[in-house]
Short mmCIF file of C-alpha atoms in Angstrom, two decimals:
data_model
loop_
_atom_site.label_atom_id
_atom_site.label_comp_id
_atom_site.label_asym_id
_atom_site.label_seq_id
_atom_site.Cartn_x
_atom_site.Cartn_y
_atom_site.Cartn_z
CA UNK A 1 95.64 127.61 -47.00
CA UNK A 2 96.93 125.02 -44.50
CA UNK A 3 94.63 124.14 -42.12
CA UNK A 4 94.62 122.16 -38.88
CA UNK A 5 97.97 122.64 -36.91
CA UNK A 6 99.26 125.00 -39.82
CA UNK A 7 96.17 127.16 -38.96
CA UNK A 8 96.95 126.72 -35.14
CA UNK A 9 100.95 128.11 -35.62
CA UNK A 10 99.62 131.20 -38.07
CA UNK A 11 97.05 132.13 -35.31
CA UNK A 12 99.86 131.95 -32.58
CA UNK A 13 102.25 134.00 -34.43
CA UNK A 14 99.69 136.33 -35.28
CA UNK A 15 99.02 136.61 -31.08
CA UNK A 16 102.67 137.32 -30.39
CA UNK A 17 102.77 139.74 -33.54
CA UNK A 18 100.08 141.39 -31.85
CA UNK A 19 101.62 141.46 -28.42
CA UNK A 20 105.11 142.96 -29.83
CA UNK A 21 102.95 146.00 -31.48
CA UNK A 22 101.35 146.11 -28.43
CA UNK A 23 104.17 146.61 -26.38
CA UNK A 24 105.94 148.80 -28.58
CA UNK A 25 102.52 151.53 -28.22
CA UNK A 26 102.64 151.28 -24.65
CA UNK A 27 106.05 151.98 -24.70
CA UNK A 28 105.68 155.12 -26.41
CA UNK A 29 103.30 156.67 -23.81
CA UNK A 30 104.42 158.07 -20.14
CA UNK A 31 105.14 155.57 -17.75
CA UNK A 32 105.26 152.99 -20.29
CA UNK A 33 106.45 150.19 -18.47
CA UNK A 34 102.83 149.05 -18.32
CA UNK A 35 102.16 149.50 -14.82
CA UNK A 36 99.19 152.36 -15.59
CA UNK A 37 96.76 149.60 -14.78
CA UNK A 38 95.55 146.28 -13.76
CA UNK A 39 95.10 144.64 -17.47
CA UNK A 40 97.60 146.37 -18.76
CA UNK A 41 99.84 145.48 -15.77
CA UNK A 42 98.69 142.08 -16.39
CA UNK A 43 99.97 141.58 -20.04
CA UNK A 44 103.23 143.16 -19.17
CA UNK A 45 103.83 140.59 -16.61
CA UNK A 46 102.55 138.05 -19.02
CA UNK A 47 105.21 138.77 -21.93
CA UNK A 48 108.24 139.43 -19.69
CA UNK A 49 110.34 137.09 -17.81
CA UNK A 50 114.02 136.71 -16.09
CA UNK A 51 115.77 140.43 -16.05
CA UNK A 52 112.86 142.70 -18.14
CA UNK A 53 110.56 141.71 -15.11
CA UNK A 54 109.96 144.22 -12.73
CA UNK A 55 111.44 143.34 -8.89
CA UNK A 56 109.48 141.17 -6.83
CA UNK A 57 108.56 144.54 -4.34
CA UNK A 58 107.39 146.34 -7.32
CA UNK A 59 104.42 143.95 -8.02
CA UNK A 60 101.22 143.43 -6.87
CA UNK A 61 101.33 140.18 -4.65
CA UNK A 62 98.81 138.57 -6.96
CA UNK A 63 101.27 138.99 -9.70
CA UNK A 64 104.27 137.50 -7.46
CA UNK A 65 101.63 133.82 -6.58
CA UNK A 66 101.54 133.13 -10.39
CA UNK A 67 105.49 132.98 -10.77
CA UNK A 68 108.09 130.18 -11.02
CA UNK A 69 111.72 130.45 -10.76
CA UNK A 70 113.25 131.24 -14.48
CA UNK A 71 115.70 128.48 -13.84
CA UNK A 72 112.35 125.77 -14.27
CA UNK A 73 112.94 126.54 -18.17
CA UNK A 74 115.48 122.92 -18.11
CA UNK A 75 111.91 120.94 -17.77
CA UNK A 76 111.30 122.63 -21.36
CA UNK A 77 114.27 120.51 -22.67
CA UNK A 78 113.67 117.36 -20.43
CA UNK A 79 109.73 117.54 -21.98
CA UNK A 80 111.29 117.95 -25.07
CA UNK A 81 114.38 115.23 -25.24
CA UNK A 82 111.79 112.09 -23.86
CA UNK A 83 108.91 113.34 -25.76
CA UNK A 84 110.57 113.80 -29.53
CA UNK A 85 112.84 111.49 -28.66
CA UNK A 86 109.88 109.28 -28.91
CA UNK A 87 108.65 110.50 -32.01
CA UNK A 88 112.03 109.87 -33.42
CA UNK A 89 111.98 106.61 -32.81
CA UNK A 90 108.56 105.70 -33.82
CA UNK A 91 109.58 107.58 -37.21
CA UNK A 92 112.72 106.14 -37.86
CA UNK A 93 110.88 102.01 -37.23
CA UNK A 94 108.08 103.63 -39.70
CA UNK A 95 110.94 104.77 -42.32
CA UNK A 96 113.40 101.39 -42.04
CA UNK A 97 111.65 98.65 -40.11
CA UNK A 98 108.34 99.16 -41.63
CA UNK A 99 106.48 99.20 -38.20
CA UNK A 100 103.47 101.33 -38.30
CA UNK A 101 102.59 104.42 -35.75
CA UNK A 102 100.46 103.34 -32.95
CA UNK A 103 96.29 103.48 -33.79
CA UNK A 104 96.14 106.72 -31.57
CA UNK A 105 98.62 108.80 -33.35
CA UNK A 106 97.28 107.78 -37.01
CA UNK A 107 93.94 108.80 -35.71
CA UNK A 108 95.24 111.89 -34.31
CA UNK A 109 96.75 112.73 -37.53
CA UNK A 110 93.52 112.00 -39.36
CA UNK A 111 92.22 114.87 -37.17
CA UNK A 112 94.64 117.86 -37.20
CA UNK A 113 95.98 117.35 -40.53
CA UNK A 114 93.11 117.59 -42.44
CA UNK A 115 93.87 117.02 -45.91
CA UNK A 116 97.07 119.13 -45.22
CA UNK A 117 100.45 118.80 -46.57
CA UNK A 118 101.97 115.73 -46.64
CA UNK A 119 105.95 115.24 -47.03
CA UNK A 120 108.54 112.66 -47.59
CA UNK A 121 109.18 110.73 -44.62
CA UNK A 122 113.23 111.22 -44.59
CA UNK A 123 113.29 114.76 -44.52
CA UNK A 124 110.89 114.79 -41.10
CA UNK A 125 112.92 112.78 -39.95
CA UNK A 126 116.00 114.78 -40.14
CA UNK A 127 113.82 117.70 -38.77
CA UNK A 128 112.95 115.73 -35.98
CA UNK A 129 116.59 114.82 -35.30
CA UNK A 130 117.91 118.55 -35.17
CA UNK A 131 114.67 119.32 -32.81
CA UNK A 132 115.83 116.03 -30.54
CA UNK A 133 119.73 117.48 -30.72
CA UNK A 134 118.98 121.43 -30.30
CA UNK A 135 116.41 120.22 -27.20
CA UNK A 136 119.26 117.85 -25.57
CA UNK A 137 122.18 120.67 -26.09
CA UNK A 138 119.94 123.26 -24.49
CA UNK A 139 119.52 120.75 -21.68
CA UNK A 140 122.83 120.37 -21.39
CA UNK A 141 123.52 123.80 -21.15
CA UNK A 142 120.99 124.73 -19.07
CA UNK A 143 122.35 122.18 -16.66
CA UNK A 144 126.38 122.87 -17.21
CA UNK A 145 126.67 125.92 -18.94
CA UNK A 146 124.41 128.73 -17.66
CA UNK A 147 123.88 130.39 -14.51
CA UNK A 148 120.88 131.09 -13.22
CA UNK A 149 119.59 134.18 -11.00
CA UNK A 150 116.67 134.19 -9.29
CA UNK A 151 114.88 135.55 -12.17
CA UNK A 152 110.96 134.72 -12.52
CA UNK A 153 108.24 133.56 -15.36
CA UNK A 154 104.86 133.87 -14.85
CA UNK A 155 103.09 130.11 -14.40
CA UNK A 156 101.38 130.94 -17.62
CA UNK A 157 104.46 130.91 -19.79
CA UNK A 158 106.01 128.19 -17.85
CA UNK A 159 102.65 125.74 -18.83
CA UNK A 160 102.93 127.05 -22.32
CA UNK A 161 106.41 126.12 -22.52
CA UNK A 162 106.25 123.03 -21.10
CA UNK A 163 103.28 122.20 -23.94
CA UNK A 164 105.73 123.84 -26.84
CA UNK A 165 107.75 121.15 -27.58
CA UNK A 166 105.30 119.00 -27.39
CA UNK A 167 103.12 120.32 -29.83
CA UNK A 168 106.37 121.06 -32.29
CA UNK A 169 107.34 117.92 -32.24
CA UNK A 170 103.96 116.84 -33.41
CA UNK A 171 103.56 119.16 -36.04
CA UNK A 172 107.13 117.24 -37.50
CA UNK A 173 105.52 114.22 -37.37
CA UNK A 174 102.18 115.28 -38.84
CA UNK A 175 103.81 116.55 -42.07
CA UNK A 176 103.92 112.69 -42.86
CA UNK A 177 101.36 110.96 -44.41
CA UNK A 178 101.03 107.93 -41.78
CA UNK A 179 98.54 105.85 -43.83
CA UNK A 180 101.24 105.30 -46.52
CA UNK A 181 103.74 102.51 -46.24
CA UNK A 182 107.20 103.10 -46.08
CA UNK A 183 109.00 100.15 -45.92
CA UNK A 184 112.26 99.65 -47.31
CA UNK A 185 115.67 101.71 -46.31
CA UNK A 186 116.08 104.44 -48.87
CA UNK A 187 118.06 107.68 -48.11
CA UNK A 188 117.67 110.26 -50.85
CA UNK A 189 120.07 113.33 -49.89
CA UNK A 190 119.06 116.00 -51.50
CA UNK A 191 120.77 119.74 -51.98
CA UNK A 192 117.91 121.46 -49.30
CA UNK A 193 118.97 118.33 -46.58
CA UNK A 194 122.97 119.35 -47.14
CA UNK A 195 121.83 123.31 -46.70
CA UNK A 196 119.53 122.97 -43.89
CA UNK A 197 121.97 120.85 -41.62
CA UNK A 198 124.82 123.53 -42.29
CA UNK A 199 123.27 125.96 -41.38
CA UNK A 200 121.74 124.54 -38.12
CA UNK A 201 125.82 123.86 -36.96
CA UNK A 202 126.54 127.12 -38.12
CA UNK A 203 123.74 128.58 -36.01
CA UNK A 204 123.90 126.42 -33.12
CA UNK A 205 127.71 127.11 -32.65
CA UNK A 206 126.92 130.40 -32.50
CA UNK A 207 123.96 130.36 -30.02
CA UNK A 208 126.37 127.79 -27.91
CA UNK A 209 129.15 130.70 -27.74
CA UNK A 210 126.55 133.49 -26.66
CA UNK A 211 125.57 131.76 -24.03
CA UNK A 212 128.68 130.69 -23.13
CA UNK A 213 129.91 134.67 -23.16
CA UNK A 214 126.40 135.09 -21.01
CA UNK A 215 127.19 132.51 -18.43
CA UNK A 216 130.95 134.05 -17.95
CA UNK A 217 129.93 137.20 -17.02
CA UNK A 218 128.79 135.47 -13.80
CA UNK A 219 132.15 133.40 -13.38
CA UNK A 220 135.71 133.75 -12.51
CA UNK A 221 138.36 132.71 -14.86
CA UNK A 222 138.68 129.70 -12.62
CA UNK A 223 134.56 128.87 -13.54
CA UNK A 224 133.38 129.47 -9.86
CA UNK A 225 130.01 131.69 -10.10
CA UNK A 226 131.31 134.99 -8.01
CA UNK A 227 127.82 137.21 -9.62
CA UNK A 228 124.11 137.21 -10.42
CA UNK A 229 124.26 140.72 -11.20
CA UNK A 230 123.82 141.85 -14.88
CA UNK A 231 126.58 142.88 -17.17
CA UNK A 232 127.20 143.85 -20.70
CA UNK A 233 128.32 141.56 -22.93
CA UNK A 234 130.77 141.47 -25.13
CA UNK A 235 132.25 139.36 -28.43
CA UNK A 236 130.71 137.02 -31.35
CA UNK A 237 127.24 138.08 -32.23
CA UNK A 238 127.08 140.24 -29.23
CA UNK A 239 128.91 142.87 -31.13
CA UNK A 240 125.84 143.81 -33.51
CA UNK A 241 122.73 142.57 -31.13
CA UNK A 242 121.50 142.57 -27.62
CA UNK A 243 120.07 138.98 -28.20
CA UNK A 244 122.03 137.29 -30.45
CA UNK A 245 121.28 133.65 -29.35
CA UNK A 246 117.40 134.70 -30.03
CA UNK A 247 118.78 135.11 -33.21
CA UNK A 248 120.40 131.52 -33.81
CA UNK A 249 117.26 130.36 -32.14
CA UNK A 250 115.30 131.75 -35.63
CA UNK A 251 118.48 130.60 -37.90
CA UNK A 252 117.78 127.51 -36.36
CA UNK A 253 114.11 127.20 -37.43
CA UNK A 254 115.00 128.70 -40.62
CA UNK A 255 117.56 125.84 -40.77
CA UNK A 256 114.36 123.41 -40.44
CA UNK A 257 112.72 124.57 -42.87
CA UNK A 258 115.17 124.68 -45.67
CA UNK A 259 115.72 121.10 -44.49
CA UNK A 260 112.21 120.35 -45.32
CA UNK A 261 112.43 121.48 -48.91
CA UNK A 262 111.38 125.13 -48.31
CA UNK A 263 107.87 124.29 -49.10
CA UNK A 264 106.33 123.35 -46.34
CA UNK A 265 103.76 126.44 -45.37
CA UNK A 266 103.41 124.97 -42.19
CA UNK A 267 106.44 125.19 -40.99
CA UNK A 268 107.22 128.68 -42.24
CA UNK A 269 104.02 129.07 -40.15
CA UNK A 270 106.32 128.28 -37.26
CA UNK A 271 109.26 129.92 -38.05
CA UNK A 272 107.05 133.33 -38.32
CA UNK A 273 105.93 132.43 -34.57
CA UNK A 274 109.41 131.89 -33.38
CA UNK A 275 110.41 135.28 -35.45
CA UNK A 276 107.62 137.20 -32.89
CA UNK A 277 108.34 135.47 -30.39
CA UNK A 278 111.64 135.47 -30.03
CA UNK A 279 111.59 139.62 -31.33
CA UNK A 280 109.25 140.64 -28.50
CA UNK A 281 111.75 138.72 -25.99
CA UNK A 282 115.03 140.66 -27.79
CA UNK A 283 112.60 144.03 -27.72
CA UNK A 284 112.23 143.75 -23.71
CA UNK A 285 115.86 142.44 -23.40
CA UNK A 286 117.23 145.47 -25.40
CA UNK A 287 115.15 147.97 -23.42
CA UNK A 288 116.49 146.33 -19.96
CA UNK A 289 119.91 146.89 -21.35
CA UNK A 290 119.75 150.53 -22.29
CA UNK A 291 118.09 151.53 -19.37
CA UNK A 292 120.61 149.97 -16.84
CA UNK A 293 123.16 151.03 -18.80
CA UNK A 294 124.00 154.55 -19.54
CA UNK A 295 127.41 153.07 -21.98
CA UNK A 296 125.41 150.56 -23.51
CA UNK A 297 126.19 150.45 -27.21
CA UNK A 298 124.29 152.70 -29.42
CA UNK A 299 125.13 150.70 -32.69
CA UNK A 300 123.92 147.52 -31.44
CA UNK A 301 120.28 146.48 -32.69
CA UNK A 302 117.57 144.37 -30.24
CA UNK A 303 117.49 141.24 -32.82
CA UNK A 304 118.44 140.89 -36.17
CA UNK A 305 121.82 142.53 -37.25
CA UNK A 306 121.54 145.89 -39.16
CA UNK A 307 117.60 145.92 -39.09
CA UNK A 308 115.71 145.25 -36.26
#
């Protein structure tokens, strides 16, 4: 078993696995929105965000203090572009230049790795790349491409988030062993490198054109925002799902980890948070949509085409 950060990502996907089940019970039972009580009112408002959140009237005001505009999600990707851009360049002086990581982040390794798995220093490096590019076109999309309403998150998921990409980043970095020395400038490409990479284009282009098809519904064909009203959309991945850039945002994990070799536990680790993560986000998304509307597809599934 991994332990340290692996152990950290395996305990958060098991919270989030925990929270979807939840959710789904409540949602069985009359008046399952969650509102029957205070705690329960309380995790509801904890797990939603954006659209699936109830209207500020319907809330208890103590529940409408803790909230931050939905549109504060661009600070994710600004955390996230200066922080592993960063680690990217520390990594890539440690893989050509020979420069060693600074005394705090070998000791910090020493710590949450512990005895953990160690991998080759190129493919982390690739991984922490497509983290630095995915985090920098979401930025870039967040400030060009989508349109914001004046949808809410509760302060508690806008603190975790801002911590996410901090901490994934990190666990890149810490599949490394730092006390080795790397010096010199080879590149070995493997098969798993050439796989992983297509597949993150593949995915990302997709996620790109969802959100794109998202952002439209709010525009005129001339670009000018005209709506902040909800609509159904249509085309690309839309077609099968209710959340189909939730869906690129697994393929894109997945994507990570084939470019790590497969192996690495503790990234699948990850990639089984981001699968709970992002299906309890598609669950409430895919509710919102058939209850709004009454000609909402019937075919279309919450997540993952055909089966969930």
């Amino acid at each position: 078993m991994p332990a340290g950060l692996g152990a950290a990502w395996a305990l958060l996907a098991a919270a989030f696995l925990a929270a979807l089940l939840l959710h789904r019970a409540q949602a069985r039972r009359p008046g399952g929105d969650g509102g029957g009580g205070t705690a329960s009112g309380l995790f509801q408002d904890l797990i939603r965000y954006g659209k699936t959140k109830s209207g500020g009237g319907q809330r208890p005001a103590w529940l409408r203090r803790c909230q931050v505009p939905k549109r504060w999600f661009t600070h994710f990707y600004i955390i996230s572009v200066l922080w592993n851009g960063f680690l990217l360049i520390e990594l890539f002086q440690a893989k050509f230049l020979g420069a060693a990581l600074p005394p705090w982040m070998q000791h910090l390794h020493s710590i949450l790795l512990w005895g953990g798995e160690n991998y080759e220093h190129f493919s982390a490096l690739l991984v922490l790349l497509l983290l630095w590019l995915h985090s920098f076109r979401r930025l870039a999309e967040c400030l060009c491409t989508s349109v914001f309403s004046n949808g809410v998150i509760h302060v508690v998921q806008y603190c975790f988030g801002l911590g996410y990409y901090i901490v994934l980043g990190t666990t890149v970095l810490w599949q490394v062993p730092i006390n080795v020395s790397v010096t010199g400038h080879s590149m070995q490409i493997c098969w798993y490198h050439v796989v992983g990479i297509v597949v993150y284009i593949w995915a990302s282009l997709h996620q790109h054109r969802c959100l794109v098809i998202l952002a439209n519904l709010r525009k005129s064909k001339s670009g000018k925002v005209v709506s902040l009203t909800h609509s159904i959309p249509f085309g690309d991945w839309f077609e099968r799902v209710s959340c189909p850039h939730y869906f690129a945002e697994l393929l894109i994990y997945v994507s990570m980890a084939i470019t790590l070799g497969l192996d690495n536990v503790t990234w699948w680790f990850v990639v089984t948070y981001v699968l709970f993560n992002q299906a309890l986000v598609a669950v409430l998304c895919h509710e919102f949509y058939q209850k709004k509307f009454t000609s909402y597809p019937k075919h279309r599934k919450a997540f993952i085409p055909f089966v969930f």
